[in-house]
Amino acid sequence: MFKKIIKGSRKHSKSDSTDASSRPPRSGNTGSDLNPHLVVPMLPPPMSAVEPLPLLRDTPVSERQNLFMRKLQICCFLFDFTDVLKSAREKEIKRQTLLELVDYIQSGSGKITEICQEEMIKMVGINIFRSLPPASHENTGQGASDPEEEEPYLDPTWPHLQIVYELLLRYVVSSDTDTKVAKKYIDHSFILKLLDLFDSEDPREREFLKTILHRIYGKFMVHRPFIRKAINNIFYRFIYETERHSGTGELLEILGSIINGFALPMKEEHKLFLVRALIPLHKPKPIAMYHQQLSYCIIQFVEKDYKLADTVIRGLLKYWPLTNCQKEVLFLGELEEVLEATQSAEFQRCMVPLFRQIARCLNSLHFQ
């Protein structure tokens, strides 16, 4: 009898657990528990085609978040821009939708929820994170020609890309954007993908990237060391492996602004960056493409800490060109600016090797 009772209780407990697992789990923190009147926007079902939607400004406030997400879905459709006539209607709908989203974010007319921010950054990624076309010299299979003589590549998808970049920029700079929320989506992975795009051959894209990354650096203090390290790694690969990168000048422009803001006394990390990355950037052949920005960064260091002048001058002498007269002229111009910011004690340390190099320059047959 006792065994039968135990057996029966086991059956009951088994059926109870089965019923419990088949029911959806109750969260103690659901939207309905917090506020029965709060409408939490849900992800709308995926759209199968690009169709025009009502304008956000003509929609009741309670329905705007859901409409906003449906518009983001439209903007996730990608089109072939090599054929202008292909999907012309859908392309125009997407373009107008993107413009409306930019206006909505810029106006601050409605604070967008966290789920909308997440979906928006996903949409931005779908559009901008892509495989860049091979560099022009890679298409022909010939050796790399002088980048200054090449025609700039213009991406055919730019009519949409430009507006997506504008949307990202407006989101980053908006006073409504809470960095604590935004950093969940603009994270290290997002920043690395953004930095990869600096190798784009389209100068318009690099200009947008420069502005956006600079704004991210300014707004997201938590990301600053990571951004500096990631740029370092790009420079190392450029100097010691490829000697080819389209965005070196733009990255140096961002760094010029960052160096300008360094506090004194300067951290050891920043001095190492000067020695390991900036000075070796004098080595690659295409230095003429970015020398102006590089020189500005170097001078910023010397003006902030005059004791670095000796390190900089010896670095210039180490990488002094032997057979490239045009490069030598660039070095002489930079050396002049460095010497203007140099104190007497630092000059005396390096003046013997410096004058030896100047003597060799005076013996050169090059007219400049």
Short mmCIF file of C-alpha atoms in Angstrom, two decimals:
data_model
loop_
_atom_site.label_atom_id
_atom_site.label_comp_id
_atom_site.label_asym_id
_atom_site.label_seq_id
_atom_site.Cartn_x
_atom_site.Cartn_y
_atom_site.Cartn_z
CA MET A 1 0.00 0.00 0.00
CA PHE A 2 2.80 2.38 0.95
CA LYS A 3 4.62 1.63 -2.36
CA LYS A 4 1.43 2.46 -4.34
CA ILE A 5 1.11 5.87 -2.62
CA ILE A 6 4.76 6.76 -3.41
CA LYS A 7 4.32 5.65 -7.03
CA GLY A 8 1.21 7.79 -7.42
CA SER A 9 2.91 10.88 -6.00
CA ARG A 10 5.80 10.45 -8.46
CA LYS A 11 3.35 10.37 -11.38
CA HIS A 12 1.73 13.59 -10.15
CA SER A 13 5.07 15.38 -9.75
CA LYS A 14 6.12 14.30 -13.26
CA SER A 15 2.95 15.64 -14.85
CA ASP A 16 3.25 18.88 -12.86
CA SER A 17 6.77 19.48 -14.15
CA THR A 18 5.67 18.73 -17.73
CA ASP A 19 2.84 21.26 -17.48
CA ALA A 20 5.17 23.86 -16.02
CA SER A 21 7.75 23.48 -18.82
CA SER A 22 5.12 23.73 -21.57
CA ARG A 23 3.89 27.06 -20.20
CA PRO A 24 5.90 30.19 -21.17
CA PRO A 25 8.14 31.26 -18.27
CA ARG A 26 6.89 34.28 -16.35
CA SER A 27 9.47 36.99 -15.98
CA GLY A 28 9.22 39.05 -12.83
CA ASN A 29 10.13 42.14 -14.88
CA THR A 30 7.85 42.13 -17.92
CA GLY A 31 6.42 45.30 -19.39
CA SER A 32 2.91 44.37 -18.24
CA ASP A 33 4.13 43.91 -14.65
CA LEU A 34 5.80 47.30 -14.65
CA ASN A 35 3.08 49.29 -16.31
CA PRO A 36 -0.08 47.78 -17.83
CA HIS A 37 -0.54 50.88 -20.03
CA LEU A 38 3.02 50.94 -21.43
CA VAL A 39 3.23 49.93 -25.11
CA VAL A 40 6.58 48.22 -25.70
CA PRO A 41 7.50 48.27 -29.42
CA MET A 42 7.91 44.75 -30.80
CA LEU A 43 9.93 43.81 -33.86
CA PRO A 44 7.49 43.90 -36.78
CA PRO A 45 7.40 40.85 -39.11
CA PRO A 46 10.07 41.06 -41.87
CA MET A 47 9.00 42.85 -45.03
CA SER A 48 9.14 40.86 -48.26
CA ALA A 49 9.22 43.88 -50.58
CA VAL A 50 10.03 47.60 -50.57
CA GLU A 51 6.77 49.53 -50.36
CA PRO A 52 6.18 53.18 -49.39
CA LEU A 53 5.03 53.72 -45.79
CA PRO A 54 3.22 56.66 -44.16
CA LEU A 55 5.37 59.56 -42.97
CA LEU A 56 6.44 59.52 -39.33
CA ARG A 57 5.19 63.06 -38.76
CA ASP A 58 1.68 62.08 -40.00
CA THR A 59 1.50 59.09 -37.63
CA PRO A 60 0.16 59.15 -34.04
CA VAL A 61 2.94 59.25 -31.45
CA SER A 62 1.91 55.86 -30.02
CA GLU A 63 2.52 54.17 -33.42
CA ARG A 64 5.74 55.94 -34.42
CA GLN A 65 8.20 53.49 -32.85
CA ASN A 66 6.74 50.52 -34.75
CA LEU A 67 6.63 52.53 -37.97
CA PHE A 68 10.25 53.61 -37.35
CA MET A 69 11.30 49.95 -37.20
CA ARG A 70 9.39 49.08 -40.37
CA LYS A 71 11.22 51.92 -42.12
CA LEU A 72 14.53 50.49 -40.86
CA GLN A 73 13.54 47.18 -42.51
CA ILE A 74 13.08 48.95 -45.85
CA CYS A 75 16.58 50.41 -45.48
CA CYS A 76 18.05 46.91 -44.98
CA PHE A 77 17.28 46.00 -48.62
CA LEU A 78 20.45 46.19 -50.74
CA PHE A 79 20.40 46.96 -54.47
CA ASP A 80 22.65 46.59 -57.50
CA PHE A 81 23.90 50.08 -58.42
CA THR A 82 25.96 48.98 -61.40
CA ASP A 83 22.67 49.02 -63.36
CA VAL A 84 20.99 52.43 -62.88
CA LEU A 85 17.59 51.32 -64.21
CA LYS A 86 17.36 48.12 -62.15
CA SER A 87 14.88 48.43 -59.20
CA ALA A 88 14.76 52.22 -59.75
CA ARG A 89 11.44 52.61 -57.88
CA GLU A 90 12.61 50.59 -54.84
CA LYS A 91 15.92 52.49 -54.73
CA GLU A 92 14.09 55.80 -54.62
CA ILE A 93 11.72 54.59 -51.86
CA LYS A 94 14.72 53.51 -49.79
CA ARG A 95 16.52 56.82 -50.44
CA GLN A 96 13.49 58.87 -49.35
CA THR A 97 13.07 56.64 -46.26
CA LEU A 98 16.71 57.15 -45.27
CA LEU A 99 16.35 60.92 -45.67
CA GLU A 100 13.24 60.87 -43.46
CA LEU A 101 15.09 58.88 -40.75
CA VAL A 102 17.97 61.37 -40.80
CA ASP A 103 15.50 64.23 -40.39
CA TYR A 104 13.71 62.38 -37.56
CA ILE A 105 16.96 61.79 -35.61
CA GLN A 106 18.25 65.32 -36.26
CA SER A 107 15.02 67.05 -35.22
CA GLY A 108 14.83 65.15 -31.93
CA SER A 109 11.05 65.14 -32.38
CA GLY A 110 10.77 61.70 -30.77
CA LYS A 111 13.11 59.90 -28.40
CA ILE A 112 13.77 56.49 -29.91
CA THR A 113 13.68 53.44 -27.66
CA GLU A 114 16.62 51.14 -27.00
CA ILE A 115 15.30 48.38 -29.27
CA CYS A 116 14.95 50.95 -32.09
CA GLN A 117 18.54 52.10 -31.53
CA GLU A 118 19.75 48.50 -31.71
CA GLU A 119 17.86 47.87 -34.97
CA MET A 120 19.10 51.17 -36.43
CA ILE A 121 22.78 50.31 -35.79
CA LYS A 122 22.14 46.86 -37.32
CA MET A 123 20.70 48.55 -40.42
CA VAL A 124 23.71 50.90 -40.64
CA GLY A 125 26.03 47.88 -40.44
CA ILE A 126 24.16 45.98 -43.18
CA ASN A 127 24.64 48.94 -45.52
CA ILE A 128 28.19 50.14 -44.80
CA PHE A 129 30.08 47.01 -43.68
CA ARG A 130 30.92 45.32 -46.95
CA SER A 131 33.89 43.96 -48.86
CA LEU A 132 35.68 46.90 -50.48
CA PRO A 133 36.47 46.51 -54.19
CA PRO A 134 40.09 45.65 -55.00
CA ALA A 135 42.46 48.61 -55.33
CA SER A 136 42.85 49.86 -58.90
CA HIS A 137 46.38 48.42 -59.25
CA GLU A 138 45.08 45.01 -58.10
CA ASN A 139 42.49 44.92 -60.90
CA THR A 140 45.14 45.22 -63.60
CA GLY A 141 47.64 42.90 -61.95
CA GLN A 142 50.35 45.53 -62.47
CA GLY A 143 52.57 47.03 -59.82
CA ALA A 144 51.08 49.81 -57.71
CA SER A 145 51.35 53.14 -59.49
CA ASP A 146 51.79 56.48 -57.79
CA PRO A 147 48.55 57.05 -55.77
CA GLU A 148 48.74 60.80 -56.53
CA GLU A 149 48.41 60.07 -60.26
CA GLU A 150 45.43 57.70 -59.94
CA GLU A 151 41.87 58.82 -60.61
CA PRO A 152 39.89 58.63 -57.33
CA TYR A 153 37.47 55.70 -57.23
CA LEU A 154 33.82 56.72 -56.77
CA ASP A 155 31.54 54.06 -55.26
CA PRO A 156 28.31 53.62 -57.32
CA THR A 157 26.32 52.91 -54.12
CA TRP A 158 27.15 56.38 -52.74
CA PRO A 159 23.59 57.83 -53.22
CA HIS A 160 22.46 55.50 -50.38
CA LEU A 161 25.76 55.12 -48.48
CA GLN A 162 26.05 58.86 -47.97
CA ILE A 163 22.66 59.09 -46.25
CA VAL A 164 23.39 56.03 -44.06
CA TYR A 165 26.65 57.70 -42.93
CA GLU A 166 24.72 60.92 -42.30
CA LEU A 167 22.23 58.99 -40.15
CA LEU A 168 25.04 57.41 -38.10
CA LEU A 169 26.70 60.80 -37.62
CA ARG A 170 23.45 62.44 -36.50
CA TYR A 171 22.85 59.59 -34.04
CA VAL A 172 26.36 59.89 -32.54
CA VAL A 173 26.27 63.69 -32.13
CA SER A 174 22.64 63.91 -30.96
CA SER A 175 22.19 65.21 -27.40
CA ASP A 176 19.37 62.63 -27.04
CA THR A 177 21.84 59.75 -27.54
CA ASP A 178 22.72 58.24 -24.17
CA THR A 179 26.29 56.87 -24.34
CA LYS A 180 25.49 54.20 -21.73
CA VAL A 181 22.87 52.76 -24.10
CA ALA A 182 24.68 53.50 -27.37
CA LYS A 183 27.96 51.85 -26.32
CA LYS A 184 26.15 48.48 -26.31
CA TYR A 185 25.79 48.77 -30.08
CA ILE A 186 28.70 51.04 -31.01
CA ASP A 187 31.09 48.56 -29.42
CA HIS A 188 34.67 47.38 -30.16
CA SER A 189 33.50 45.11 -32.98
CA PHE A 190 31.61 48.00 -34.64
CA ILE A 191 34.64 50.33 -34.31
CA LEU A 192 37.02 47.77 -35.85
CA LYS A 193 34.70 47.32 -38.84
CA LEU A 194 34.47 51.11 -39.15
CA LEU A 195 38.29 51.36 -39.16
CA ASP A 196 38.50 48.68 -41.89
CA LEU A 197 36.47 50.99 -44.14
CA PHE A 198 39.20 53.68 -43.99
CA ASP A 199 40.91 51.65 -46.74
CA SER A 200 38.09 52.67 -49.12
CA GLU A 201 39.40 54.35 -52.26
CA ASP A 202 36.41 56.70 -52.35
CA PRO A 203 37.59 59.99 -50.74
CA ARG A 204 33.97 60.97 -49.91
CA GLU A 205 33.55 57.85 -47.77
CA ARG A 206 36.87 58.41 -45.96
CA GLU A 207 35.85 62.00 -45.16
CA PHE A 208 32.61 60.82 -43.52
CA LEU A 209 34.44 58.06 -41.63
CA LYS A 210 36.98 60.59 -40.33
CA THR A 211 34.23 62.84 -38.94
CA ILE A 212 32.25 59.95 -37.41
CA LEU A 213 35.25 58.27 -35.75
CA HIS A 214 36.42 61.62 -34.36
CA ARG A 215 32.95 62.20 -32.87
CA ILE A 216 32.84 58.66 -31.41
CA TYR A 217 36.26 59.29 -29.83
CA GLY A 218 34.97 62.54 -28.33
CA LYS A 219 31.67 61.14 -27.00
CA PHE A 220 32.59 57.60 -25.89
CA MET A 221 35.46 58.08 -23.43
CA VAL A 222 35.42 54.37 -22.62
CA HIS A 223 36.48 53.57 -26.23
CA ARG A 224 39.43 55.99 -26.44
CA PRO A 225 42.32 53.63 -25.52
CA PHE A 226 40.88 50.95 -27.82
CA ILE A 227 40.60 53.37 -30.79
CA ARG A 228 44.21 54.54 -30.34
CA LYS A 229 45.45 50.95 -30.15
CA ALA A 230 43.44 49.89 -33.22
CA ILE A 231 44.84 52.82 -35.27
CA ASN A 232 48.33 51.80 -34.09
CA ASN A 233 47.78 48.31 -35.48
CA ILE A 234 46.66 49.70 -38.85
CA PHE A 235 49.87 51.77 -39.03
CA TYR A 236 52.06 48.78 -38.11
CA ARG A 237 50.54 46.70 -40.89
CA PHE A 238 50.92 49.58 -43.35
CA ILE A 239 54.58 50.25 -42.41
CA TYR A 240 55.88 46.70 -42.14
CA GLU A 241 53.64 44.69 -44.50
CA THR A 242 51.56 46.39 -47.19
CA GLU A 243 52.84 49.98 -47.67
CA ARG A 244 49.38 50.55 -49.11
CA HIS A 245 46.44 52.09 -47.24
CA SER A 246 44.04 54.69 -48.59
CA GLY A 247 43.07 56.25 -45.26
CA THR A 248 46.44 56.96 -43.60
CA GLY A 249 46.02 60.72 -44.07
CA GLU A 250 42.51 60.76 -42.57
CA LEU A 251 43.59 58.64 -39.57
CA LEU A 252 46.52 61.03 -38.97
CA GLU A 253 44.12 63.99 -39.08
CA ILE A 254 42.08 62.41 -36.27
CA LEU A 255 45.29 61.73 -34.32
CA GLY A 256 46.46 65.33 -34.82
CA SER A 257 43.36 66.49 -32.95
CA ILE A 258 43.80 63.77 -30.27
CA ILE A 259 47.49 64.67 -29.69
CA ASN A 260 46.50 68.32 -29.38
CA GLY A 261 44.36 67.35 -26.38
CA PHE A 262 46.99 65.26 -24.57
CA ALA A 263 47.46 66.36 -20.95
CA LEU A 264 50.92 67.16 -19.55
CA PRO A 265 53.07 65.53 -18.36
CA MET A 266 52.62 63.19 -21.31
CA LYS A 267 51.91 59.52 -20.61
CA GLU A 268 54.56 56.95 -21.51
CA GLU A 269 51.99 55.24 -23.76
CA HIS A 270 51.80 58.36 -25.95
CA LYS A 271 55.59 58.69 -26.23
CA LEU A 272 55.81 55.03 -27.29
CA PHE A 273 53.19 55.74 -29.96
CA LEU A 274 55.45 58.52 -31.31
CA VAL A 275 58.52 56.25 -31.42
CA ARG A 276 56.87 53.04 -32.63
CA ALA A 277 54.24 54.31 -35.07
CA LEU A 278 54.56 57.98 -36.06
CA ILE A 279 58.33 58.18 -36.69
CA PRO A 280 58.41 54.86 -38.67
CA LEU A 281 55.62 56.29 -40.90
CA HIS A 282 58.46 58.20 -42.60
CA LYS A 283 59.64 54.88 -44.09
CA PRO A 284 56.91 53.91 -46.67
CA LYS A 285 57.27 55.11 -50.27
CA PRO A 286 53.85 56.83 -50.59
CA ILE A 287 54.67 59.28 -47.73
CA ALA A 288 53.80 62.25 -49.97
CA MET A 289 50.13 61.23 -49.69
CA TYR A 290 50.02 61.86 -45.94
CA HIS A 291 53.19 63.79 -45.06
CA GLN A 292 51.38 67.04 -44.24
CA GLN A 293 49.19 65.32 -41.61
CA LEU A 294 52.15 63.28 -40.27
CA SER A 295 54.32 66.38 -39.93
CA TYR A 296 51.53 68.15 -38.01
CA CYS A 297 51.32 65.23 -35.52
CA ILE A 298 55.11 65.19 -35.03
CA ILE A 299 55.29 68.97 -34.44
CA GLN A 300 52.42 68.69 -31.90
CA PHE A 301 54.53 66.27 -29.85
CA VAL A 302 57.63 68.52 -29.90
CA GLU A 303 55.61 71.64 -29.03
CA LYS A 304 53.97 69.83 -26.08
CA ASP A 305 57.25 68.35 -24.78
CA TYR A 306 60.44 69.97 -26.16
CA LYS A 307 62.54 67.10 -24.74
CA LEU A 308 61.15 64.88 -27.53
CA ALA A 309 62.96 66.97 -30.19
CA ASP A 310 66.14 64.84 -29.97
CA THR A 311 64.08 61.62 -30.41
CA VAL A 312 62.25 63.08 -33.42
CA ILE A 313 65.37 64.44 -35.18
CA ARG A 314 67.26 61.14 -34.72
CA GLY A 315 64.17 59.33 -36.03
CA LEU A 316 64.12 61.52 -39.15
CA LEU A 317 67.84 60.83 -39.71
CA LYS A 318 67.25 57.08 -39.31
CA TYR A 319 64.64 57.03 -42.09
CA TRP A 320 66.31 59.71 -44.28
CA PRO A 321 65.82 58.79 -47.96
CA LEU A 322 68.94 57.84 -49.93
CA THR A 323 67.71 57.91 -53.53
CA ASN A 324 64.38 59.79 -53.46
CA CYS A 325 64.94 63.55 -53.86
CA GLN A 326 61.25 64.49 -53.58
CA LYS A 327 61.00 62.64 -50.27
CA GLU A 328 64.19 64.35 -49.11
CA VAL A 329 62.66 67.77 -49.74
CA LEU A 330 59.68 66.77 -47.54
CA PHE A 331 62.07 65.71 -44.76
CA LEU A 332 63.97 69.02 -44.94
CA GLY A 333 60.71 70.98 -44.63
CA GLU A 334 59.65 68.93 -41.60
CA LEU A 335 63.12 69.22 -40.04
CA GLU A 336 62.90 73.01 -40.29
CA GLU A 337 59.62 73.04 -38.34
CA VAL A 338 60.99 70.66 -35.69
CA LEU A 339 64.12 72.82 -35.21
CA GLU A 340 61.95 75.90 -34.65
CA ALA A 341 60.39 74.15 -31.61
CA THR A 342 63.72 72.72 -30.36
CA GLN A 343 65.54 74.02 -27.27
CA SER A 344 69.34 74.50 -27.18
CA ALA A 345 70.12 71.45 -24.97
CA GLU A 346 68.19 69.03 -27.22
CA PHE A 347 69.79 70.53 -30.33
CA GLN A 348 73.30 69.99 -28.99
CA ARG A 349 72.60 66.28 -28.43
CA CYS A 350 71.86 65.60 -32.08
CA MET A 351 73.69 68.40 -33.94
CA VAL A 352 76.70 66.31 -35.11
CA PRO A 353 74.71 63.65 -37.04
CA LEU A 354 72.28 66.38 -38.14
CA PHE A 355 75.00 68.55 -39.76
CA ARG A 356 76.54 65.50 -41.40
CA GLN A 357 73.21 64.84 -43.10
CA ILE A 358 72.80 68.50 -44.08
CA ALA A 359 76.31 68.40 -45.60
CA ARG A 360 75.28 65.41 -47.74
CA CYS A 361 72.17 67.35 -48.84
CA LEU A 362 74.34 70.36 -49.85
CA ASN A 363 76.42 68.05 -52.08
CA SER A 364 73.27 66.77 -53.82
CA LEU A 365 72.82 67.58 -57.53
CA HIS A 366 69.08 68.13 -56.95
CA PHE A 367 68.27 71.83 -57.48
CA GLN A 368 66.03 72.14 -54.38
#
